[in-house]
Amino acid sequence: MALVSSTPLLEEARAGGYCVGAFNVHTLEMLQAVVEAAEEVQAPLIIQSTVGTVKHLGADYIAAAATVAANRSSVPIALHLDHCSDFNIIMQCIRAGYTSVMIDASHDPFDLNVAATLKVVEAARAVGINVEAELGRVGGVEDDIVVDEHDALLADPDDCARFVELTGVHTLAPAIGTAHGIYKGDPNIDFDRIGRIASKVSVPLVLHGGSGIPEAQVKKAVSLGMSKMNVATELRIVFSDAIKAVFANNPDENDPRKYMVPAKQALKAAAIEKMRLCGSIGKA
């Protein structure tokens, strides 16, 4: 089937009490691995790329590869641009065929965040694609965006309700205590805040910083209303470690197929495990 907007996928997830795994990919092999994982377990899938990956590979290359994957697959697949503050890059990705984009103006004051988000929502409305925005500031490092833990700011539930009403945004990523990257200890997730936000907004909520969150915490966050979970760092580590293992055993290996295949297999297994945590297996 063709690439789809993530809006119906996430609305179904919220209504069904599960969430959809959203996986950042940086190579063709990573993209193939998460698609093969979704196909094997019949889970809906969101493929994501960062701004850095768009600059590295090209939005048209990424969209073309994702389109081929979607056309070959029996599960619904959306293609999402993650954490973008540049309106021009967002438009470039929309024109290339992305079916979901994130405008991240969370570093700006509330009114400016509203204005930037509304501009993207209006542009995306014509082509029927999803728009995600962030309120509060999620700590850690995501591509070129760095938020020190002392600068992280949790989202206010009333502000979330006002923000959704003012912008008409399709999905909201509120800062609730998670962080991008791998946690040094257990994440300090504010579950009460998730519940209060979910009670005030009707749109699906997005859990950023999904790498390394303990199983019980993921399931609790999902039960409270998180409908999309982003995973990036953990996938890069699994993929890279598998390649390193090949070279550790055979330093002279020079056939990319010999190290990309085990890397794909490792990433596929990791993606399936995340889909299990999301509760999305069999939901395609």
Short mmCIF file of C-alpha atoms in Angstrom, two decimals:
data_model
loop_
_atom_site.label_atom_id
_atom_site.label_comp_id
_atom_site.label_asym_id
_atom_site.label_seq_id
_atom_site.Cartn_x
_atom_site.Cartn_y
_atom_site.Cartn_z
CA MET A 1 0.00 0.00 0.00
CA ALA A 2 1.04 3.64 -0.37
CA LEU A 3 2.53 5.69 2.44
CA VAL A 4 -0.21 6.92 4.77
CA SER A 5 -0.64 9.84 7.13
CA SER A 6 0.21 8.92 10.70
CA THR A 7 -2.96 10.66 11.94
CA PRO A 8 -5.34 7.68 11.59
CA LEU A 9 -2.66 5.28 12.86
CA LEU A 10 -2.24 7.31 16.03
CA GLU A 11 -5.94 7.97 16.52
CA GLU A 12 -6.59 4.22 16.33
CA ALA A 13 -3.75 3.62 18.77
CA ARG A 14 -5.15 6.09 21.28
CA ALA A 15 -8.61 4.58 21.01
CA GLY A 16 -7.19 1.07 21.31
CA GLY A 17 -4.87 1.70 24.25
CA TYR A 18 -1.58 0.95 22.48
CA CYS A 19 1.07 3.06 20.77
CA VAL A 20 2.83 2.99 17.41
CA GLY A 21 6.60 2.61 17.27
CA ALA A 22 8.36 5.44 15.42
CA PHE A 23 11.91 4.54 14.44
CA ASN A 24 14.64 6.91 13.29
CA VAL A 25 16.61 5.44 10.39
CA HIS A 26 19.80 6.71 8.76
CA THR A 27 20.54 4.14 6.04
CA LEU A 28 18.61 2.00 3.58
CA GLU A 29 19.42 -1.08 5.65
CA MET A 30 17.96 0.50 8.80
CA LEU A 31 14.80 1.40 6.91
CA GLN A 32 14.51 -2.13 5.53
CA ALA A 33 15.03 -3.63 8.99
CA VAL A 34 12.19 -1.75 10.68
CA VAL A 35 9.85 -2.43 7.76
CA GLU A 36 10.68 -6.15 7.86
CA ALA A 37 10.03 -6.10 11.61
CA ALA A 38 6.63 -4.46 11.18
CA GLU A 39 5.71 -6.86 8.38
CA GLU A 40 6.69 -9.92 10.41
CA VAL A 41 4.59 -8.98 13.44
CA GLN A 42 1.87 -7.08 11.55
CA ALA A 43 2.36 -3.79 13.36
CA PRO A 44 1.68 -0.29 12.03
CA LEU A 45 4.93 1.61 11.52
CA ILE A 46 6.25 5.16 11.47
CA ILE A 47 9.62 5.60 9.78
CA GLN A 48 11.38 8.75 10.94
CA SER A 49 14.33 10.80 9.72
CA THR A 50 16.07 13.65 11.45
CA VAL A 51 16.98 16.92 9.78
CA GLY A 52 20.60 15.75 9.75
CA THR A 53 19.64 12.59 7.88
CA VAL A 54 17.60 14.61 5.40
CA LYS A 55 20.65 16.77 4.73
CA HIS A 56 22.86 13.67 4.49
CA LEU A 57 20.71 11.53 2.18
CA GLY A 58 18.18 13.93 0.65
CA ALA A 59 14.46 14.07 1.33
CA ASP A 60 13.66 12.70 -2.12
CA TYR A 61 15.91 9.65 -1.67
CA ILE A 62 14.40 8.89 1.74
CA ALA A 63 10.83 9.35 0.52
CA ALA A 64 11.48 7.20 -2.54
CA ALA A 65 12.90 4.35 -0.44
CA ALA A 66 10.03 4.59 2.06
CA THR A 67 7.51 4.61 -0.80
CA VAL A 68 8.99 1.41 -2.27
CA ALA A 69 8.88 -0.19 1.19
CA ALA A 70 5.26 0.85 1.72
CA ASN A 71 4.19 -0.38 -1.72
CA ARG A 72 5.71 -3.78 -0.98
CA SER A 73 4.26 -4.03 2.50
CA SER A 74 0.91 -5.20 3.82
CA VAL A 75 1.11 -2.97 6.93
CA PRO A 76 0.39 0.78 7.06
CA ILE A 77 3.57 2.87 7.02
CA ALA A 78 3.97 6.61 7.57
CA LEU A 79 7.10 8.68 6.89
CA HIS A 80 7.83 11.37 9.48
CA LEU A 81 10.29 14.25 9.72
CA ASP A 82 11.47 14.46 13.32
CA HIS A 83 12.36 17.62 15.28
CA CYS A 84 12.57 20.29 12.60
CA SER A 85 12.67 24.01 13.33
CA ASP A 86 13.22 25.08 9.70
CA PHE A 87 10.01 25.76 7.75
CA ASN A 88 11.85 25.44 4.43
CA ILE A 89 13.07 21.92 5.23
CA ILE A 90 9.57 20.97 6.37
CA MET A 91 8.17 22.12 3.03
CA GLN A 92 10.95 20.29 1.18
CA CYS A 93 9.97 17.06 2.93
CA ILE A 94 6.25 17.60 2.30
CA ARG A 95 6.95 18.10 -1.40
CA ALA A 96 9.14 14.98 -1.44
CA GLY A 97 6.29 12.84 -0.14
CA TYR A 98 6.58 12.74 3.65
CA THR A 99 3.24 12.01 5.29
CA SER A 100 4.02 13.49 8.70
CA VAL A 101 6.23 16.36 9.90
CA MET A 102 7.25 17.76 13.26
CA ILE A 103 7.63 21.47 13.78
CA ASP A 104 9.76 21.93 16.88
CA ALA A 105 9.45 25.49 18.12
CA SER A 106 9.51 24.41 21.78
CA HIS A 107 12.57 26.58 22.40
CA ASP A 108 10.42 29.67 21.65
CA PRO A 109 7.90 31.37 23.95
CA PHE A 110 4.37 29.93 23.86
CA ASP A 111 2.92 32.51 21.44
CA LEU A 112 5.77 32.05 18.94
CA ASN A 113 5.48 28.28 19.19
CA VAL A 114 1.78 28.61 18.39
CA ALA A 115 2.49 30.84 15.39
CA ALA A 116 5.18 28.55 13.96
CA THR A 117 3.02 25.45 14.46
CA LEU A 118 -0.07 27.05 12.94
CA LYS A 119 1.93 27.98 9.84
CA VAL A 120 2.93 24.35 9.31
CA VAL A 121 -0.57 23.02 10.08
CA GLU A 122 -2.01 25.32 7.43
CA ALA A 123 0.58 24.18 4.87
CA ALA A 124 0.03 20.51 5.66
CA ARG A 125 -3.76 20.71 5.61
CA ALA A 126 -3.84 20.95 1.81
CA VAL A 127 -2.13 17.57 1.40
CA GLY A 128 -3.74 15.83 4.39
CA ILE A 129 -0.63 14.97 6.35
CA ASN A 130 0.06 14.83 10.08
CA VAL A 131 1.71 17.64 12.01
CA GLU A 132 3.38 17.04 15.36
CA ALA A 133 4.56 19.76 17.73
CA GLU A 134 6.32 19.88 21.10
CA LEU A 135 5.38 21.75 24.23
CA GLY A 136 7.86 22.10 27.05
CA ARG A 137 11.44 21.06 26.31
CA VAL A 138 12.64 17.44 26.22
CA GLY A 139 16.19 17.18 27.52
CA GLY A 140 19.14 15.46 25.87
CA VAL A 141 20.55 15.47 22.34
CA GLU A 142 18.49 14.91 19.21
CA ASP A 143 20.55 15.43 16.06
CA ASP A 144 21.73 19.06 16.28
CA ILE A 145 19.24 20.03 19.02
CA VAL A 146 20.80 19.99 22.48
CA VAL A 147 18.77 20.70 25.63
CA ASP A 148 20.68 20.59 28.90
CA GLU A 149 18.85 18.75 31.68
CA HIS A 150 18.72 21.98 33.68
CA ASP A 151 16.94 23.68 30.76
CA ALA A 152 14.40 20.91 30.26
CA LEU A 153 10.90 22.16 30.99
CA LEU A 154 7.84 20.00 31.65
CA ALA A 155 4.67 20.77 29.73
CA ASP A 156 1.77 22.40 31.56
CA PRO A 157 -1.54 20.52 31.00
CA ASP A 158 -3.58 23.71 30.60
CA ASP A 159 -1.05 25.09 28.13
CA CYS A 160 -1.30 21.83 26.18
CA ALA A 161 -5.07 22.23 25.88
CA ARG A 162 -4.74 25.85 24.75
CA PHE A 163 -1.96 24.96 22.31
CA VAL A 164 -3.98 22.24 20.58
CA GLU A 165 -7.05 24.48 20.39
CA LEU A 166 -5.10 27.40 18.93
CA THR A 167 -3.06 25.43 16.39
CA GLY A 168 -5.22 22.48 15.37
CA VAL A 169 -2.08 20.33 15.54
CA HIS A 170 -2.73 16.61 14.96
CA THR A 171 -0.35 15.16 17.56
CA LEU A 172 1.40 16.64 20.57
CA ALA A 173 4.73 15.76 22.16
CA PRO A 174 4.60 17.14 25.70
CA ALA A 175 7.74 17.14 27.81
CA ILE A 176 6.97 14.78 30.71
CA GLY A 177 10.42 13.88 32.05
CA THR A 178 11.90 11.70 29.31
CA ALA A 179 15.13 12.62 27.51
CA HIS A 180 16.76 11.95 24.17
CA GLY A 181 19.68 9.52 24.26
CA ILE A 182 20.42 6.67 26.68
CA TYR A 183 19.50 7.18 30.33
CA LYS A 184 22.22 6.99 33.00
CA GLY A 185 19.58 5.80 35.48
CA ASP A 186 15.85 5.24 35.35
CA PRO A 187 14.02 8.14 33.65
CA ASN A 188 12.06 10.44 35.92
CA ILE A 189 8.73 10.31 34.09
CA ASP A 190 5.87 12.39 35.48
CA PHE A 191 3.03 9.91 34.98
CA ASP A 192 0.50 12.10 36.75
CA ARG A 193 1.27 14.85 34.24
CA ILE A 194 0.68 12.47 31.31
CA GLY A 195 -2.73 11.58 32.69
CA ARG A 196 -3.69 15.21 33.24
CA ILE A 197 -2.58 16.21 29.74
CA ALA A 198 -4.41 13.27 28.16
CA SER A 199 -7.59 14.26 29.99
CA LYS A 200 -7.44 17.78 28.55
CA VAL A 201 -6.54 17.12 24.90
CA SER A 202 -8.17 14.81 22.39
CA VAL A 203 -5.20 14.41 20.04
CA PRO A 204 -2.71 11.52 20.36
CA LEU A 205 0.33 12.16 22.54
CA VAL A 206 3.93 11.36 21.61
CA LEU A 207 6.56 9.90 23.93
CA HIS A 208 9.96 11.25 22.94
CA GLY A 209 13.16 9.69 24.25
CA GLY A 210 11.97 6.09 24.01
CA SER A 211 15.43 4.51 24.06
CA GLY A 212 16.06 2.56 27.24
CA ILE A 213 12.84 3.28 29.13
CA PRO A 214 12.07 0.26 31.35
CA GLU A 215 9.22 -1.96 30.17
CA ALA A 216 6.89 -1.19 33.07
CA GLN A 217 7.29 2.56 32.52
CA VAL A 218 6.61 2.29 28.79
CA LYS A 219 3.45 0.31 29.42
CA LYS A 220 2.27 2.75 32.07
CA ALA A 221 2.88 5.74 29.80
CA VAL A 222 0.94 4.03 27.01
CA SER A 223 -1.94 3.17 29.33
CA LEU A 224 -2.19 6.86 30.26
CA GLY A 225 -2.46 8.08 26.68
CA MET A 226 0.88 7.99 24.86
CA SER A 227 0.08 6.83 21.33
CA LYS A 228 3.49 7.14 19.60
CA MET A 229 6.93 6.26 20.95
CA ASN A 230 10.08 7.58 19.30
CA VAL A 231 13.18 5.39 19.32
CA ALA A 232 16.50 6.51 17.86
CA THR A 233 19.68 6.16 19.94
CA GLU A 234 19.04 2.57 20.97
CA LEU A 235 18.65 1.53 17.33
CA ARG A 236 21.88 3.23 16.29
CA ILE A 237 23.75 1.42 19.05
CA VAL A 238 22.33 -2.00 18.17
CA PHE A 239 23.07 -1.48 14.47
CA SER A 240 26.61 -0.21 15.07
CA ASP A 241 27.48 -2.88 17.64
CA ALA A 242 26.54 -5.62 15.17
CA ILE A 243 28.88 -4.11 12.58
CA LYS A 244 31.68 -3.77 15.15
CA ALA A 245 31.26 -7.43 16.06
CA VAL A 246 31.85 -8.47 12.44
CA PHE A 247 35.08 -6.49 12.26
CA ALA A 248 36.20 -7.75 15.67
CA ASN A 249 36.00 -11.28 14.30
CA ASN A 250 37.28 -10.43 10.82
CA PRO A 251 39.23 -7.13 10.67
CA ASP A 252 39.92 -7.59 6.95
CA GLU A 253 36.27 -7.89 5.91
CA ASN A 254 35.58 -5.55 2.98
CA ASP A 255 32.20 -6.70 1.68
CA PRO A 256 29.49 -4.37 3.03
CA ARG A 257 26.90 -7.14 2.63
CA LYS A 258 28.80 -9.23 5.17
CA TYR A 259 28.38 -6.62 7.92
CA MET A 260 25.14 -4.96 6.89
CA VAL A 261 23.13 -8.22 6.97
CA PRO A 262 23.88 -8.97 10.65
CA ALA A 263 23.32 -5.29 11.45
CA LYS A 264 19.88 -5.46 9.81
CA GLN A 265 19.04 -8.64 11.69
CA ALA A 266 20.02 -7.10 15.03
CA LEU A 267 18.02 -3.96 14.34
CA LYS A 268 14.99 -5.95 13.22
CA ALA A 269 15.01 -7.91 16.48
CA ALA A 270 15.31 -4.69 18.51
CA ALA A 271 12.44 -3.09 16.59
CA ILE A 272 10.18 -6.09 17.19
CA GLU A 273 10.90 -5.85 20.91
CA LYS A 274 9.90 -2.17 20.89
CA MET A 275 6.70 -3.02 19.02
CA ARG A 276 5.92 -5.56 21.71
CA LEU A 277 6.40 -2.90 24.39
CA CYS A 278 4.14 -0.56 22.43
CA GLY A 279 1.43 -3.19 22.27
CA SER A 280 1.19 -2.68 18.50
CA ILE A 281 1.87 -6.27 17.39
CA GLY A 282 -1.05 -7.53 15.34
CA LYS A 283 -2.63 -4.06 15.13
CA ALA A 284 -1.88 -3.44 11.44
#
